[in-house]
Amino acid sequence: MAMTNSNNNKKFSFSFLVIAMNVFNSTLAGRPTYNVLSYGAKGDGGTDSTNAFLSAWAATCNSTKPSTMYVPQGKFLLRNVAFWGQTCKNTAIKVQIDGTLVAPSNYNVIGNTGCWIKFSRVNGVSISGGILDGRGTNLWACKTSGKSCPGGATTLGIYNSKNVEINKLTSLNSQLFHVIVYGSQNVRVQGVKITASGTSPNTDGIHIQGSSYVTVSSTKIATGDDCVSIGPGSTNLWIENVVCGPGHGISIGSLGWDKQEPGVQNVTVTTSTFIGTTNGLRVKTWARESNGFVKDVLFQHAVMKKVQNPILIDQNYCPHGSCPHQGSSVRISGINFLDVHGTSATQVAIKIDCSKNVPCSGIKLQDVNLEFKSEAVPSASAQALCSNAGGTSSGYMQPRGCL
Ligand SMILES: *[C@@H]1O[C@H](CO)[C@@H](O)[C@H](O)[C@H]1NC(C)=O
Ligand SMILES: *[C@@H]1O[C@H](CO)[C@@H](O)[C@H](O)[C@H]1NC(C)=O
């Protein structure tokens, strides 16, 4: 259907368009558009629309021209669903969401499936707009109570894919991680908003693993675990303009769980703000034997507001005593902290705690200004602690550098 802009036809075209969008698939500017309503989806919040979404995806993916899968306003109930891309006939697919996708209210339905909404082996897909509501609160309560509960599902997963964009969408109350990028290349996450309670368990904002050329920008994350977490095998990442809090900060790790593990290399985290988080910029490795490594990391232009561990390298990470050798052999080198300022909520504002077996090298602290104020001990000031770390401190340093 072609849309006309002439004044006479405007009103007619507009209402016709609305009807067309609701009833038929349509073509906007020559772009085939597949509306989930045409495949039986109902935006009533209660009807299971999973199969309708899968049929709309099949048609969108089957288009030989750039195509759009369209989700209009309304609340669409989805079970766990995987959108596979290996047979798609074009590499410019848009998934435009104007409505809200809601997970089943009973967390058991998707709680053991790993991922709620999964894109797998796609190439050239942009996912825009909309709200993904994982309805995780009951599962968090179950986990917090110590009862036995399902592990939970990640809200949105991009697996083994390339050339993917996630734009301006909102993820609410995921059961587990909000977004995972796994085994993928060239993924851009921008203008995304992630919200869950600061006490919700394992609700990482964006987890990147085994992936390269992943960019996260202009994103606001408030959650119960890491705002961004970077797992083994991640290279060439760019993270810019993230506001994090509540949450556990931006973390590389935990690395070194496995003896054989791909490393993390070339990560930039720039121009980000941390508000009341339990960590700021962190590298953590399990105190276990591993051939993993981290190198060439630039953490710069960060603002800390009452952050508990603004600058942290922790190679002695080992909750639950699961570290037989009690020493990490993950090699950490070339980690740069430049222009980090604001307030620390703990006296130790800088902690570089490296492994005895394999000390850190090339750690650089430059222009760090972190203030600590204690009402109990007004004379206390911020401290830096370093162990088994080589490198340099330069520029303005408060607390004084420990390298
Ligand atoms: C895919 O498109 C072909 C024609 O190009 C058609 O024959 C086939 O039925 C379509 N499959 C689906 C799932 O739409
Ligand atoms: C590091 O990653 C960035 C993308 O984040 C890329 O532009 C740059 O070329 C990479 N540098 C090297 C040395 O590979």
PDB file of N, CA and C and ligand atoms in Angstrom, residues 58-59 62 64 89, ligand 1:
ATOM      1  N   ALA A  58       8.692 -15.572  10.507  1.00  0.00           N
ATOM      2  CA  ALA A  58       8.991 -16.438   9.355  1.00  0.00           C
ATOM      3  C   ALA A  58       8.762 -15.668   8.063  1.00  0.00           C
ATOM      4  N   ALA A  59       7.674 -14.909   8.003  1.00  0.00           N
ATOM      5  CA  ALA A  59       7.370 -14.147   6.791  1.00  0.00           C
ATOM      6  C   ALA A  59       8.383 -13.015   6.594  1.00  0.00           C
ATOM      7  N   ASN A  62      11.636 -14.316   5.500  1.00  0.00           N
ATOM      8  CA  ASN A  62      11.540 -14.936   4.177  1.00  0.00           C
ATOM      9  C   ASN A  62      11.483 -13.893   3.061  1.00  0.00           C
ATOM     10  N   THR A  64      12.552 -11.309   0.402  1.00  0.00           N
ATOM     11  CA  THR A  64      13.811 -11.101  -0.326  1.00  0.00           C
ATOM     12  C   THR A  64      14.216  -9.626  -0.308  1.00  0.00           C
ATOM     13  N   LYS A  89      16.176 -14.364   4.056  1.00  0.00           N
ATOM     14  CA  LYS A  89      16.552 -14.023   2.676  1.00  0.00           C
ATOM     15  C   LYS A  89      16.965 -12.568   2.508  1.00  0.00           C
TER      16      LYS A  89
HETATM   17  C1  LIG B   1       8.921 -17.960   1.470  1.00  0.00           C
HETATM   18  O1  LIG B   1       8.853 -17.371   0.201  1.00  0.00           O
HETATM   19  C2  LIG B   1       8.633 -18.276  -0.853  1.00  0.00           C
HETATM   20  C3  LIG B   1       8.596 -17.469  -2.123  1.00  0.00           C
HETATM   21  O2  LIG B   1       9.685 -16.575  -2.192  1.00  0.00           O
HETATM   22  C4  LIG B   1       7.331 -19.016  -0.651  1.00  0.00           C
HETATM   23  O3  LIG B   1       7.184 -19.993  -1.647  1.00  0.00           O
HETATM   24  C5  LIG B   1       7.336 -19.670   0.732  1.00  0.00           C
HETATM   25  O4  LIG B   1       6.081 -20.249   0.998  1.00  0.00           O
HETATM   26  C6  LIG B   1       7.625 -18.631   1.787  1.00  0.00           C
HETATM   27  N1  LIG B   1       7.695 -19.252   3.126  1.00  0.00           N
HETATM   28  C7  LIG B   1       7.174 -18.677   4.196  1.00  0.00           C
HETATM   29  C8  LIG B   1       7.393 -19.397   5.515  1.00  0.00           C
HETATM   30  O5  LIG B   1       6.590 -17.613   4.182  1.00  0.00           O
END
